[in-house]
Coordinates of C-alpha atoms and ligand atoms in Angstrom, one line a residue:
X20 CA 33.1 -155.3 182.4
X21 CA 34.1 -154.5 186.0
X22 CA 31.9 -151.9 187.7
X23 CA 34.3 -149.0 188.5
X24 CA 32.1 -147.4 191.1
X25 CA 33.0 -148.0 194.8
X26 CA 29.4 -147.5 195.6
X27 CA 27.9 -146.4 198.9
X28 CA 29.0 -149.5 200.8
X29 CA 30.6 -148.8 204.2
X30 CA 28.3 -149.5 207.0
X31 CA 29.3 -151.9 209.7
X32 CA 30.2 -155.5 208.5
X33 CA 30.2 -154.6 204.8
X34 CA 33.0 -156.0 202.6
X35 CA 34.2 -153.6 199.9
X36 CA 36.6 -154.7 197.1
X37 CA 38.8 -151.9 195.7
X38 CA 42.0 -151.5 193.7
X39 CA 43.7 -149.4 196.3
X40 CA 43.1 -148.3 199.9
X41 CA 44.9 -145.1 200.8
X42 CA 45.2 -144.1 204.5
X43 CA 45.3 -140.3 205.1
X44 CA 43.6 -137.6 203.0
X45 CA 46.4 -135.1 203.2
X46 CA 48.1 -133.6 200.2
X47 CA 49.7 -137.0 199.2
X48 CA 46.8 -139.3 199.9
X49 CA 44.3 -137.0 198.2
X50 CA 46.4 -136.6 195.1
X51 CA 47.0 -140.3 194.9
X52 CA 43.3 -140.9 195.2
X53 CA 42.6 -138.4 192.5
X54 CA 45.2 -139.7 190.0
X55 CA 44.3 -143.3 190.5
X56 CA 40.6 -142.3 190.2
X57 CA 41.2 -140.6 186.9
X58 CA 42.8 -143.8 185.6
X59 CA 39.7 -145.7 186.4
X60 CA 40.9 -147.4 189.6
X61 CA 38.5 -148.0 192.4
X62 CA 39.9 -146.2 195.5
X63 CA 39.0 -145.7 199.1
X64 CA 40.8 -142.9 201.0
X65 CA 40.3 -143.0 204.7
X66 CA 41.0 -139.8 206.8
X67 CA 41.0 -139.9 210.6
X68 CA 39.9 -136.2 210.9
X69 CA 36.2 -135.5 210.7
X70 CA 36.9 -132.7 208.2
X71 CA 39.8 -131.2 206.2
X72 CA 42.7 -130.6 208.5
X73 CA 44.3 -127.2 208.8
X74 CA 48.1 -126.9 209.2
X75 CA 51.1 -124.7 208.7
X76 CA 52.2 -126.1 205.3
X77 CA 51.5 -122.9 203.3
X78 CA 54.3 -122.9 200.6
X79 CA 54.2 -124.6 197.3
X80 CA 57.6 -124.3 195.7
X81 CA 58.3 -124.9 191.9
X82 CA 58.3 -128.7 192.0
X83 CA 54.9 -128.8 193.6
X84 CA 53.6 -125.9 191.4
X85 CA 54.5 -127.8 188.2
X86 CA 52.5 -130.8 189.4
X87 CA 49.5 -128.6 190.4
X88 CA 49.6 -127.2 186.9
X89 CA 50.2 -130.6 185.1
X90 CA 47.3 -132.2 187.0
X91 CA 44.9 -129.4 186.0
X92 CA 44.5 -128.0 189.5
X93 CA 45.9 -124.5 189.1
X94 CA 42.7 -122.7 188.3
X95 CA 41.0 -124.1 191.4
X96 CA 44.0 -123.2 193.6
X97 CA 43.9 -119.6 192.2
X98 CA 40.2 -119.3 192.9
X99 CA 41.0 -120.2 196.5
X100 CA 43.1 -117.0 196.8
X101 CA 46.6 -118.4 196.4
X102 CA 49.3 -115.7 196.4
X103 CA 52.3 -115.6 194.1
X104 CA 55.5 -114.3 195.6
X105 CA 59.1 -114.1 194.4
X106 CA 61.4 -112.9 197.1
X107 CA 62.4 -113.9 200.7
X108 CA 64.6 -111.6 202.8
X109 CA 66.8 -113.2 205.4
X110 CA 68.2 -111.4 208.4
X111 CA 70.6 -112.2 211.2
X112 CA 70.5 -110.2 214.4
X113 CA 68.4 -107.6 212.6
X114 CA 70.8 -107.2 209.6
X115 CA 70.0 -108.3 206.1
X116 CA 72.2 -111.2 205.0
X117 CA 70.5 -112.7 202.0
X118 CA 67.9 -111.9 199.4
X119 CA 66.5 -115.0 197.8
X120 CA 64.8 -114.2 194.4
X121 CA 62.9 -117.1 192.8
X122 CA 63.1 -115.3 189.4
X123 CA 66.9 -115.8 189.5
X124 CA 67.0 -119.4 190.8
X125 CA 63.9 -121.2 189.6
X126 CA 62.2 -121.9 186.3
X127 CA 58.7 -120.8 187.6
X128 CA 60.1 -117.6 189.0
X129 CA 57.8 -117.7 192.0
X130 CA 56.4 -119.8 194.8
X131 CA 52.8 -119.8 196.0
X132 CA 51.4 -119.2 199.4
X133 CA 48.1 -120.9 200.1
X134 CA 46.7 -122.4 203.3
X135 CA 47.2 -126.2 203.4
X136 CA 43.4 -126.7 203.7
X137 CA 43.0 -125.0 200.3
X138 CA 45.6 -127.1 198.6
X139 CA 44.0 -130.3 199.8
X140 CA 40.6 -128.9 199.1
X141 CA 41.5 -128.2 195.5
X142 CA 42.8 -131.8 195.1
X143 CA 39.7 -133.3 196.8
X144 CA 37.3 -131.2 194.8
X145 CA 38.7 -133.0 191.7
X146 CA 37.7 -136.3 193.3
X147 CA 34.0 -135.3 193.7
X148 CA 33.4 -136.0 190.0
X149 CA 34.8 -139.5 190.3
X150 CA 32.3 -142.1 191.5
X151 CA 35.2 -144.6 191.8
X152 CA 36.9 -142.5 194.5
X153 CA 35.3 -142.7 197.9
X154 CA 36.9 -140.4 200.5
X155 CA 35.8 -141.2 204.0
X156 CA 36.4 -138.6 206.8
X157 CA 36.4 -139.7 210.4
X158 CA 37.6 -143.2 209.5
X159 CA 40.7 -145.2 210.2
X160 CA 42.2 -148.6 209.7
X161 CA 42.2 -150.6 213.0
X162 CA 43.3 -154.0 211.9
X163 CA 44.7 -155.9 208.9
X164 CA 44.7 -159.5 207.6
X165 CA 48.2 -160.3 206.2
X166 CA 50.4 -163.1 205.1
X167 CA 54.2 -162.8 205.1
X168 CA 54.2 -161.3 201.7
X169 CA 51.0 -159.2 201.5
X170 CA 48.0 -157.6 203.1
X171 CA 44.7 -158.9 201.8
X172 CA 42.2 -157.0 203.9
X173 CA 42.0 -154.0 206.2
X174 CA 39.3 -153.4 208.8
X175 CA 38.0 -149.9 209.4
X176 CA 36.8 -148.7 212.8
X177 CA 33.1 -148.9 211.7
X178 CA 33.6 -152.6 211.0
X179 CA 33.9 -152.3 207.2
X180 CA 36.3 -154.8 205.6
X181 CA 38.2 -153.5 202.7
X182 CA 39.9 -155.9 200.3
X183 CA 42.4 -154.2 198.0
X184 CA 45.1 -155.1 195.6
X185 CA 47.4 -152.4 197.1
X186 CA 47.4 -150.4 200.3
X187 CA 49.1 -147.1 200.8
X188 CA 49.8 -145.4 204.2
X189 CA 50.7 -141.7 204.2
X190 CA 50.4 -141.3 208.0
X191 CA 52.9 -143.5 209.7
X192 CA 50.1 -144.3 212.2
X193 CA 48.2 -147.3 210.7
X194 CA 48.8 -151.0 211.1
X195 CA 49.9 -150.9 207.4
X196 CA 52.9 -148.9 208.4
X197 CA 53.9 -151.5 211.0
X198 CA 53.5 -154.3 208.4
X199 CA 56.1 -152.6 206.2
X200 CA 58.5 -152.4 209.1
X201 CA 60.3 -149.5 207.4
X202 CA 63.1 -149.1 210.0
X203 CA 62.5 -145.4 210.7
X204 CA 65.6 -143.3 211.2
X205 CA 64.7 -140.2 213.3
X206 CA 67.1 -137.3 213.3
X207 CA 68.2 -135.8 216.7
X208 CA 65.6 -133.5 218.2
X209 CA 66.0 -129.8 217.3
X210 CA 67.2 -127.3 219.9
X211 CA 64.2 -125.1 219.2
X212 CA 60.4 -125.3 219.4
X213 CA 58.3 -123.9 216.6
X214 CA 55.1 -122.0 217.2
X215 CA 52.7 -120.4 214.8
X216 CA 49.9 -117.8 214.9
X217 CA 47.7 -116.0 212.4
X218 CA 47.0 -112.2 212.6
X219 CA 45.8 -109.3 210.5
X220 CA 48.0 -108.5 207.6
X221 CA 50.3 -105.5 208.1
X222 CA 52.0 -103.5 205.4
X223 CA 55.5 -104.8 206.1
X224 CA 54.3 -108.4 205.8
X225 CA 52.3 -107.6 202.6
X226 CA 55.5 -106.1 201.2
X227 CA 58.0 -108.9 201.6
X228 CA 58.4 -112.4 203.2
X229 CA 61.0 -111.9 205.9
X230 CA 62.8 -114.5 207.9
X231 CA 64.8 -113.4 210.9
X232 CA 67.4 -115.5 212.9
X233 CA 69.2 -114.4 216.0
X234 CA 72.5 -115.6 217.5
X235 CA 70.8 -116.7 220.7
X236 CA 68.8 -119.4 218.8
X237 CA 65.5 -117.6 218.1
X238 CA 63.9 -117.1 214.7
X239 CA 60.8 -115.5 213.2
X240 CA 59.2 -115.8 209.8
X241 CA 56.3 -113.5 208.8
X242 CA 54.5 -113.8 205.5
X243 CA 51.0 -113.1 204.1
X244 CA 48.6 -116.1 204.3
X245 CA 45.7 -114.5 202.5
X246 CA 44.8 -111.1 201.2
X247 CA 44.0 -109.9 204.7
X248 CA 45.9 -112.3 207.1
X249 CA 49.5 -112.9 208.0
X250 CA 51.2 -116.1 209.3
X251 CA 53.7 -115.7 212.0
X252 CA 56.1 -118.5 212.8
X253 CA 58.4 -118.1 215.8
X254 CA 61.2 -120.5 216.9
X255 CA 62.5 -120.3 220.5
X256 CA 65.2 -122.4 222.2
X257 CA 63.5 -125.5 223.6
X258 CA 64.3 -124.6 227.2
X259 CA 62.6 -121.2 227.0
X260 CA 59.3 -122.4 225.3
X261 CA 57.3 -122.7 228.6
X262 CA 58.6 -119.3 229.9
X263 CA 57.6 -117.5 226.7
X264 CA 54.3 -119.2 225.8
X265 CA 53.0 -120.6 229.1
X266 CA 54.1 -118.7 232.2
X267 CA 55.0 -115.7 230.0
X268 CA 57.9 -114.8 232.3
X269 CA 59.8 -113.9 229.1
X270 CA 58.0 -111.3 227.0
X271 CA 57.7 -112.5 223.4
X272 CA 57.4 -109.0 221.8
X273 CA 60.3 -107.6 223.7
X274 CA 62.6 -110.4 222.6
X275 CA 61.5 -110.2 219.0
X276 CA 62.3 -106.5 219.1
X277 CA 65.9 -107.5 219.7
X278 CA 66.3 -109.1 216.3
X279 CA 63.3 -108.4 214.1
X280 CA 64.1 -105.1 212.4
X281 CA 61.9 -104.5 209.3
X282 CA 58.5 -105.9 210.5
X283 CA 57.9 -103.7 213.5
X284 CA 54.2 -103.1 212.6
X285 CA 53.6 -106.7 213.6
X286 CA 54.6 -106.2 217.2
X287 CA 51.3 -104.6 218.4
X288 CA 49.5 -107.6 217.1
X289 CA 51.6 -110.2 218.9
X290 CA 49.8 -112.2 221.6
X291 CA 51.9 -115.1 223.0
X292 CA 48.7 -116.9 224.0
X293 CA 47.7 -117.2 220.3
X294 CA 50.8 -119.2 219.2
X295 CA 50.2 -122.9 218.8
X296 CA 52.9 -125.4 218.8
X297 CA 53.8 -126.7 215.4
X298 CA 55.1 -130.3 215.2
X299 CA 58.7 -130.7 214.0
X300 CA 60.0 -134.1 213.1
X301 CA 62.7 -135.2 210.7
X302 CA 63.1 -138.8 209.7
X303 CA 63.8 -141.1 206.8
X304 CA 62.9 -144.8 206.3
X305 CA 65.0 -147.6 205.0
X306 CA 62.3 -149.1 202.9
X307 CA 59.0 -147.8 201.5
X308 CA 57.2 -151.0 200.6
X309 CA 56.6 -154.6 201.5
X310 CA 54.6 -156.7 199.1
X311 CA 51.5 -154.8 198.2
X312 CA 51.8 -152.2 201.0
X313 CA 53.5 -148.9 200.3
X314 CA 54.5 -145.9 202.4
X315 CA 54.2 -142.4 201.0
X316 CA 54.6 -138.8 202.2
X317 CA 54.3 -138.4 206.0
X318 CA 54.4 -142.2 206.3
X319 CA 57.8 -142.3 204.6
X320 CA 59.8 -139.2 205.4
X321 CA 59.6 -135.8 207.1
X322 CA 61.9 -132.8 206.7
X323 CA 62.1 -129.8 209.0
X324 CA 59.0 -127.7 208.3
X325 CA 61.1 -124.6 207.4
X326 CA 62.4 -126.4 204.4
X327 CA 59.0 -125.8 202.8
X328 CA 59.2 -128.6 200.3
X329 CA 57.7 -131.7 202.0
X330 CA 54.4 -131.3 200.0
X331 CA 56.2 -130.8 196.7
X332 CA 58.2 -134.0 197.1
X333 CA 55.1 -135.9 198.3
X334 CA 53.1 -134.8 195.3
X335 CA 55.9 -136.1 193.1
X336 CA 55.8 -139.4 194.9
X337 CA 52.0 -139.6 194.6
X338 CA 52.3 -139.0 190.8
X339 CA 55.0 -141.7 190.4
X340 CA 53.0 -144.1 192.5
X341 CA 49.8 -143.5 190.6
X342 CA 51.6 -144.4 187.4
X343 CA 52.9 -147.7 188.9
X344 CA 49.7 -148.8 190.6
X345 CA 47.5 -148.0 187.6
X346 CA 49.5 -150.5 185.5
X347 CA 47.6 -153.2 187.4
X348 CA 50.6 -155.5 187.0
X349 CA 50.6 -157.4 190.3
X350 CA 53.4 -159.7 189.1
X351 CA 55.7 -156.8 188.4
X352 CA 54.6 -154.5 191.3
X353 CA 57.7 -155.2 193.5
X354 CA 60.1 -154.6 190.6
X355 CA 58.4 -151.4 189.5
X356 CA 58.4 -150.1 193.0
X357 CA 62.0 -151.0 193.4
X358 CA 63.1 -149.3 190.2
X359 CA 60.8 -146.2 190.2
X360 CA 59.7 -145.6 193.7
X361 CA 62.2 -146.9 196.3
X362 CA 64.7 -144.8 194.4
X363 CA 63.0 -141.7 195.8
X364 CA 64.5 -142.5 199.2
X365 CA 67.9 -140.9 198.3
X366 CA 66.2 -137.7 197.1
X367 CA 64.2 -137.6 200.3
X368 CA 67.3 -138.2 202.4
X369 CA 69.1 -135.3 200.7
X370 CA 66.1 -133.0 201.4
X371 CA 65.8 -134.1 205.0
X372 CA 69.6 -133.6 205.5
X373 CA 69.5 -130.2 203.8
X374 CA 66.7 -129.0 206.1
X375 CA 68.4 -130.4 209.1
X376 CA 71.7 -128.7 208.4
X377 CA 69.9 -125.4 207.8
X378 CA 67.8 -125.7 211.0
X379 CA 70.9 -126.4 213.1
X380 CA 72.7 -123.4 211.7
X381 CA 70.1 -120.7 212.3
X382 CA 72.0 -119.1 215.2
X383 CA 75.3 -118.9 213.3
X384 CA 75.3 -116.4 210.4
X385 CA 78.4 -117.7 208.6
X386 CA 77.3 -121.3 209.0
X387 CA 73.8 -120.6 207.7
X388 CA 75.3 -118.8 204.6
X389 CA 77.6 -121.8 204.0
X390 CA 74.7 -124.3 204.2
X391 CA 72.2 -122.3 202.2
X392 CA 72.0 -123.6 198.6
X393 CA 70.3 -121.6 196.0
X394 CA 69.2 -124.5 193.8
X395 CA 68.0 -126.6 196.7
X396 CA 66.3 -123.8 198.5
X397 CA 64.1 -123.0 195.4
X398 CA 63.4 -126.6 195.1
X399 CA 65.0 -127.1 191.7
X400 CA 67.3 -129.8 192.7
Ligands
FAD501 C1 54.4 -126.7 210.7 C2 54.7 -127.3 209.3 C3 54.9 -126.5 208.2 C4 55.1 -127.0 207.0 N1 55.2 -126.2 205.9 C5 55.4 -126.7 204.6 C6 55.4 -125.9 203.5 O1 55.3 -124.7 203.6 N2 55.6 -126.5 202.3 C7 55.7 -127.8 202.1 O2 55.9 -128.3 201.0 N3 55.7 -128.6 203.2 C8 55.5 -128.1 204.4 N4 55.5 -129.0 205.5 C9 55.6 -130.4 205.3 C10 54.2 -131.0 204.8 O3 53.2 -130.7 205.7 C11 54.3 -132.5 204.6 O4 55.4 -132.9 204.0 C12 53.1 -133.0 203.8 O5 51.9 -132.5 204.4 C13 53.1 -134.5 203.7 O6 51.8 -134.8 203.1 P1 51.0 -136.2 203.4 O7 49.7 -136.1 202.7 O8 51.9 -137.3 203.2 O9 50.8 -136.0 205.0 P2 49.9 -135.1 205.8 O10 49.8 -133.8 205.1 O11 50.4 -135.1 207.2 O12 48.5 -135.8 205.8 C14 48.2 -136.9 206.5 C15 46.7 -137.1 206.7 O13 46.5 -138.3 207.4 C16 45.5 -138.1 208.5 N5 45.8 -139.1 209.4 C17 46.7 -139.2 210.4 N6 46.6 -140.3 211.0 C18 45.7 -141.1 210.4 C19 45.2 -142.4 210.6 N7 45.6 -143.2 211.6 N8 44.2 -142.8 209.8 C20 43.7 -142.0 208.8 N9 44.1 -140.8 208.6 C21 45.1 -140.3 209.4 C22 45.9 -136.7 208.9 O14 44.7 -136.1 209.6 C23 46.2 -136.0 207.6 O15 45.0 -135.4 207.0 C24 55.2 -128.4 206.8 C25 55.1 -129.2 207.9 C26 54.8 -128.7 209.2 C27 54.6 -129.6 210.3

């Protein structure tokens, strides 16, 4: 019988044989590692960061929540202080334009706010009981050995050689991604820059999630992150970003006062210097696999962050992929991926396009209301 433990191999020059090498321990890579591990597969997950990465992906919408529940991770997530919310209020130039109620539009009736680091932490804590799953922080793939049809070996930066039946890239940044040659189609850059900060929770933020747009191309989204902290996202026209956040020639609070109407208790807490730039990219790929190398999550697609569903779709992809890879049917891998995984591309493209149309309509009240789609917004489509 095959020894399912990956063991403690990994110092320079070691050769490690596994079923699957996953690059990136974000929400997708971590979940894939966990699900394959539960099915007895030997998995190595390599993560470039030395520790769990923080980030602005705080929303789990119904599709993601169902998977968290189905994979038995809900109790852990709750113990990490996740917040259930049901309503988001939308404003344009200070006037309410839309109240989105998850109890009306979704089966779960709510979404969850939880810091990204806690979502990934909950998934990875499930891996701790699995000796056949080895998650390596501060590690990356630097080279691969490949034929035309397949990758046979990946070399890590500490010299470890990993032989695997399948390789999954969830980063878009490893040599595995280049091997797939996925023909990335990037969407045109957005006219705004996104910044985020964390402050003390105020009563208006505790009360409701409020998302404000202005006709001059600004937006602001305030919501509780934990029981005592609030997340503030601010979008500003690209050409003003440096004046607002670097030279501070434009006063952030004064400008927010012109279109943020029901969250005024946040203004005294606003410090332009505390806002970090949040990456925005939107792209799709024309193919998700080549031979035994597969792209997933951030290696395969990205939607505008304000769509709030990239994690949910990625968790679905990890679940489907785990089912295919655990079948151990190398002869049938390409067909299974073609039939059950590559088909995800059209769903991703719809999500990316929806987020893109929304993000380009923020300044225009009527256009935004036309694009906003109740089913898609709640994540039920
Ligand atoms: C500001 C912002 C807000 C967002 N908000 C939401 C939200 O509220 N809800 C939602 O569902 N989605 C949200 N998203 C989208 C969501 O973050 C992604 O869709 C999701 O994280 C993709 O998961 P992933 O595991 O594939 O990639 P990631 O979460 O990006 O994880 C990839 C991991 O790989 C690591 N890595 C990178 N390069 C390498 C390398 N060369 N070698 C090894 N490891 C590497 C990274 O450190 C990271 O840990 C947001 C995105 C942004 C940018």
